[in-house]
Amino acid sequence: MKTIFYMLIIIFGFSISASDARASNSLGIFAECLVQYDAERMKAWVIWDGPGLIYKELGTVVRRSGCDQSVNWDYWDFRGALAEALLKDKYASRPVPDLQDAKPVTDIEMALAWGNNDGREGMLLNVFSECEVRKNSGEIFRIFMTKFSSDAENQMLKTLKNNAAACRSLAGNIKIRISNQALRARLAIAFYLTDKDEISTEN
């Protein structure tokens, strides 16, 4: 009886993780479709800090684009997926730039001084993500080229966390307690925004 019970737990756990992976992959496909339909509008959605613009325009864009929105998504994860799709489209046949000396995006002092607990954690995650992007943009970009929830993604994000002492310290010794998908999204947004000036001047 115990053996059957444990097998059911294992099967249930696997089905949940498989469902999460399919949802993540579906979100990535949805984002790539939207970028192909209207890259300029997707850039605005990534840059805009807040869900209002996306939620206002989403229904019309999805209807006109024909892109399949068959998966529920979190605001940050969606923006991250769009940022990834834009970056992969841009650097499909070009070298990834070294962003170490790019113009700063996140106000570190303001993030560290932020009073509201929820807002503070979000700001510090931005500090952490931008720090990691600046530290090794090539390695971060390689994460975006892995399949969502794959062994390769898990290993690369595990390595990033294990080597992230300097960026965690910069971000007020923040503990990275978010999911891999959420961390990947934050890294993608940070990469896009740090690289934004170059993107905007080329289009």
Tab-separated table of C-alpha atoms in Angstrom:
chain	number	residue	atom	x	y	z
A	1	MET	CA	0.000	0.000	0.000
A	2	LYS	CA	2.806	2.393	0.918
A	3	THR	CA	4.560	1.625	-2.369
A	4	ILE	CA	1.463	2.557	-4.364
A	5	PHE	CA	1.051	5.744	-2.307
A	6	TYR	CA	4.656	6.845	-2.969
A	7	MET	CA	4.311	6.045	-6.663
A	8	LEU	CA	1.221	8.240	-6.855
A	9	ILE	CA	3.112	11.084	-5.176
A	10	ILE	CA	5.976	10.751	-7.658
A	11	ILE	CA	3.603	10.650	-10.645
A	12	PHE	CA	1.674	13.659	-9.319
A	13	GLY	CA	4.864	15.639	-8.762
A	14	PHE	CA	6.131	14.795	-12.230
A	15	SER	CA	2.833	15.833	-13.824
A	16	ILE	CA	2.986	19.214	-12.061
A	17	SER	CA	6.592	19.868	-13.124
A	18	ALA	CA	5.819	18.735	-16.682
A	19	SER	CA	2.795	21.051	-16.729
A	20	ASP	CA	4.947	23.974	-15.503
A	21	ALA	CA	7.515	23.252	-18.223
A	22	ARG	CA	4.834	23.153	-20.923
A	23	ALA	CA	3.378	26.422	-19.634
A	24	SER	CA	6.805	28.080	-19.705
A	25	ASN	CA	7.494	26.833	-23.226
A	26	SER	CA	4.036	27.984	-24.355
A	27	LEU	CA	4.715	31.432	-22.902
A	28	GLY	CA	8.011	31.578	-24.809
A	29	ILE	CA	6.271	30.614	-28.072
A	30	PHE	CA	3.543	33.192	-27.426
A	31	ALA	CA	6.148	35.914	-26.831
A	32	GLU	CA	8.090	35.005	-29.988
A	33	CYS	CA	4.877	35.170	-32.008
A	34	LEU	CA	4.066	38.641	-30.634
A	35	VAL	CA	7.594	39.876	-31.401
A	36	GLN	CA	7.283	38.652	-34.979
A	37	TYR	CA	3.918	40.410	-35.264
A	38	ASP	CA	4.902	43.809	-33.803
A	39	ALA	CA	8.429	44.088	-32.397
A	40	GLU	CA	8.179	47.829	-31.754
A	41	ARG	CA	5.112	47.458	-29.557
A	42	MET	CA	6.723	44.562	-27.686
A	43	LYS	CA	9.751	46.759	-26.964
A	44	ALA	CA	7.397	49.313	-25.413
A	45	TRP	CA	5.778	46.585	-23.291
A	46	VAL	CA	9.166	45.459	-21.962
A	47	ILE	CA	10.363	48.990	-21.244
A	48	TRP	CA	7.122	50.169	-19.603
A	49	ASP	CA	7.343	49.629	-15.850
A	50	GLY	CA	3.853	48.525	-14.910
A	51	PRO	CA	1.141	46.230	-16.240
A	52	GLY	CA	-1.305	48.956	-17.301
A	53	LEU	CA	-0.102	49.403	-20.886
A	54	ILE	CA	0.118	45.662	-21.548
A	55	TYR	CA	-3.321	44.891	-20.137
A	56	LYS	CA	-4.833	47.820	-22.046
A	57	GLU	CA	-3.462	46.735	-25.422
A	58	LEU	CA	-3.170	42.957	-25.059
A	59	GLY	CA	-6.656	41.930	-26.193
A	60	THR	CA	-6.477	43.884	-29.432
A	61	VAL	CA	-2.929	42.744	-30.220
A	62	VAL	CA	-3.677	39.057	-29.588
A	63	ARG	CA	-6.833	39.199	-31.686
A	64	ARG	CA	-5.085	40.866	-34.635
A	65	SER	CA	-1.873	38.836	-34.420
A	66	GLY	CA	-3.518	35.435	-34.170
A	67	CYS	CA	-0.901	34.426	-31.572
A	68	ASP	CA	-2.044	31.611	-29.274
A	69	GLN	CA	-2.468	32.836	-25.698
A	70	SER	CA	-3.401	29.441	-24.282
A	71	VAL	CA	-1.416	29.769	-21.058
A	72	ASN	CA	-1.876	31.873	-17.937
A	73	TRP	CA	1.124	34.055	-17.214
A	74	ASP	CA	2.609	36.303	-14.571
A	75	TYR	CA	3.346	39.925	-15.522
A	76	TRP	CA	7.097	39.667	-14.841
A	77	ASP	CA	7.403	36.292	-16.560
A	78	PHE	CA	5.606	37.677	-19.625
A	79	ARG	CA	7.818	40.753	-19.851
A	80	GLY	CA	10.845	38.487	-19.441
A	81	ALA	CA	9.681	36.194	-22.239
A	82	LEU	CA	9.196	39.204	-24.515
A	83	ALA	CA	12.646	40.532	-23.614
A	84	GLU	CA	14.175	37.134	-24.399
A	85	ALA	CA	12.409	36.937	-27.749
A	86	LEU	CA	13.574	40.431	-28.712
A	87	LEU	CA	17.158	39.717	-27.652
A	88	LYS	CA	17.324	36.366	-29.447
A	89	ASP	CA	15.944	37.984	-32.589
A	90	LYS	CA	18.545	40.747	-32.409
A	91	TYR	CA	21.546	38.552	-31.624
A	92	ALA	CA	20.654	35.538	-33.757
A	93	SER	CA	23.581	36.256	-36.063
A	94	ARG	CA	25.587	38.852	-34.131
A	95	PRO	CA	27.986	38.693	-31.185
A	96	VAL	CA	26.473	39.410	-27.786
A	97	PRO	CA	27.921	42.695	-26.469
A	98	ASP	CA	29.925	43.132	-23.289
A	99	LEU	CA	27.619	45.260	-21.122
A	100	GLN	CA	30.054	45.928	-18.295
A	101	ASP	CA	30.363	49.618	-19.194
A	102	ALA	CA	26.787	50.185	-20.402
A	103	LYS	CA	24.775	53.059	-18.968
A	104	PRO	CA	23.351	52.112	-15.515
A	105	VAL	CA	19.653	51.283	-15.451
A	106	THR	CA	18.846	50.610	-11.791
A	107	ASP	CA	19.272	53.196	-9.033
A	108	ILE	CA	21.102	51.091	-6.446
A	109	GLU	CA	20.949	53.668	-3.650
A	110	MET	CA	17.192	54.092	-4.069
A	111	ALA	CA	16.694	50.306	-4.115
A	112	LEU	CA	18.662	49.877	-0.894
A	113	ALA	CA	16.737	52.703	0.771
A	114	TRP	CA	13.312	51.478	-0.365
A	115	GLY	CA	10.965	51.201	2.607
A	116	ASN	CA	8.074	49.029	1.434
A	117	ASN	CA	9.030	45.372	1.881
A	118	ASP	CA	7.435	44.029	-1.326
A	119	GLY	CA	8.702	46.899	-3.430
A	120	ARG	CA	12.138	46.693	-1.844
A	121	GLU	CA	12.569	43.033	-2.764
A	122	GLY	CA	11.560	43.735	-6.348
A	123	MET	CA	13.998	46.633	-6.593
A	124	LEU	CA	16.818	44.574	-5.108
A	125	LEU	CA	16.088	41.766	-7.578
A	126	ASN	CA	16.548	44.366	-10.321
A	127	VAL	CA	19.897	45.377	-8.822
A	128	PHE	CA	20.987	41.746	-8.591
A	129	SER	CA	19.891	40.905	-12.136
A	130	GLU	CA	21.562	43.914	-13.715
A	131	CYS	CA	24.758	43.138	-11.807
A	132	GLU	CA	24.789	39.573	-13.157
A	133	VAL	CA	24.116	40.784	-16.703
A	134	ARG	CA	26.977	43.268	-16.505
A	135	LYS	CA	29.303	40.683	-14.974
A	136	ASN	CA	28.963	38.208	-17.827
A	137	SER	CA	26.471	39.088	-20.560
A	138	GLY	CA	27.556	36.170	-22.755
A	139	GLU	CA	26.849	33.604	-20.049
A	140	ILE	CA	23.470	35.162	-19.247
A	141	PHE	CA	22.508	35.135	-22.915
A	142	ARG	CA	23.334	31.426	-23.091
A	143	ILE	CA	20.693	30.855	-20.410
A	144	PHE	CA	18.119	32.394	-22.747
A	145	MET	CA	19.090	29.885	-25.429
A	146	THR	CA	18.215	26.918	-23.197
A	147	LYS	CA	14.774	25.351	-23.099
A	148	PHE	CA	12.551	26.379	-20.199
A	149	SER	CA	12.777	24.018	-17.201
A	150	SER	CA	15.418	21.917	-18.947
A	151	ASP	CA	18.413	20.299	-17.266
A	152	ALA	CA	20.655	22.797	-19.051
A	153	GLU	CA	18.662	25.763	-17.718
A	154	ASN	CA	18.601	24.326	-14.197
A	155	GLN	CA	22.351	23.736	-14.211
A	156	MET	CA	23.203	27.194	-15.557
A	157	LEU	CA	20.963	28.975	-13.049
A	158	LYS	CA	22.360	26.836	-10.239
A	159	THR	CA	25.886	27.816	-11.272
A	160	LEU	CA	24.842	31.487	-11.433
A	161	LYS	CA	23.419	31.357	-7.896
A	162	ASN	CA	26.507	29.596	-6.556
A	163	ASN	CA	28.770	32.293	-8.033
A	164	ALA	CA	26.542	35.263	-7.205
A	165	ALA	CA	28.067	36.416	-3.914
A	166	ALA	CA	29.255	39.766	-5.305
A	167	CYS	CA	25.900	40.653	-6.899
A	168	ARG	CA	23.938	39.500	-3.847
A	169	SER	CA	26.135	41.726	-1.701
A	170	LEU	CA	25.551	44.687	-4.036
A	171	ALA	CA	21.813	44.059	-3.714
A	172	GLY	CA	21.802	44.220	0.079
A	173	ASN	CA	22.612	40.525	0.573
A	174	ILE	CA	19.284	39.549	-0.964
A	175	LYS	CA	18.267	35.893	-0.844
A	176	ILE	CA	17.200	34.608	-4.258
A	177	ARG	CA	13.979	32.823	-3.331
A	178	ILE	CA	12.121	33.118	-6.629
A	179	SER	CA	11.548	30.317	-9.134
A	180	ASN	CA	13.932	29.659	-12.011
A	181	GLN	CA	11.385	31.046	-14.462
A	182	ALA	CA	11.011	34.257	-12.448
A	183	LEU	CA	14.794	34.641	-12.130
A	184	ARG	CA	15.253	34.015	-15.855
A	185	ALA	CA	12.600	36.676	-16.558
A	186	ARG	CA	14.333	39.222	-14.316
A	187	LEU	CA	17.666	38.537	-16.019
A	188	ALA	CA	16.092	38.937	-19.462
A	189	ILE	CA	14.473	42.253	-18.559
A	190	ALA	CA	17.706	43.509	-17.008
A	191	PHE	CA	19.652	42.461	-20.110
A	192	TYR	CA	17.170	44.142	-22.433
A	193	LEU	CA	17.040	47.399	-20.478
A	194	THR	CA	20.832	47.547	-20.088
A	195	ASP	CA	21.141	46.987	-23.838
A	196	LYS	CA	18.138	49.210	-24.640
A	197	ASP	CA	19.959	52.294	-25.910
A	198	GLU	CA	21.760	50.286	-28.571
A	199	ILE	CA	18.507	48.597	-29.578
A	200	SER	CA	16.529	51.823	-29.814
A	201	THR	CA	19.138	53.650	-31.910
A	202	GLU	CA	19.280	50.864	-34.473
A	203	ASN	CA	15.552	50.767	-35.249
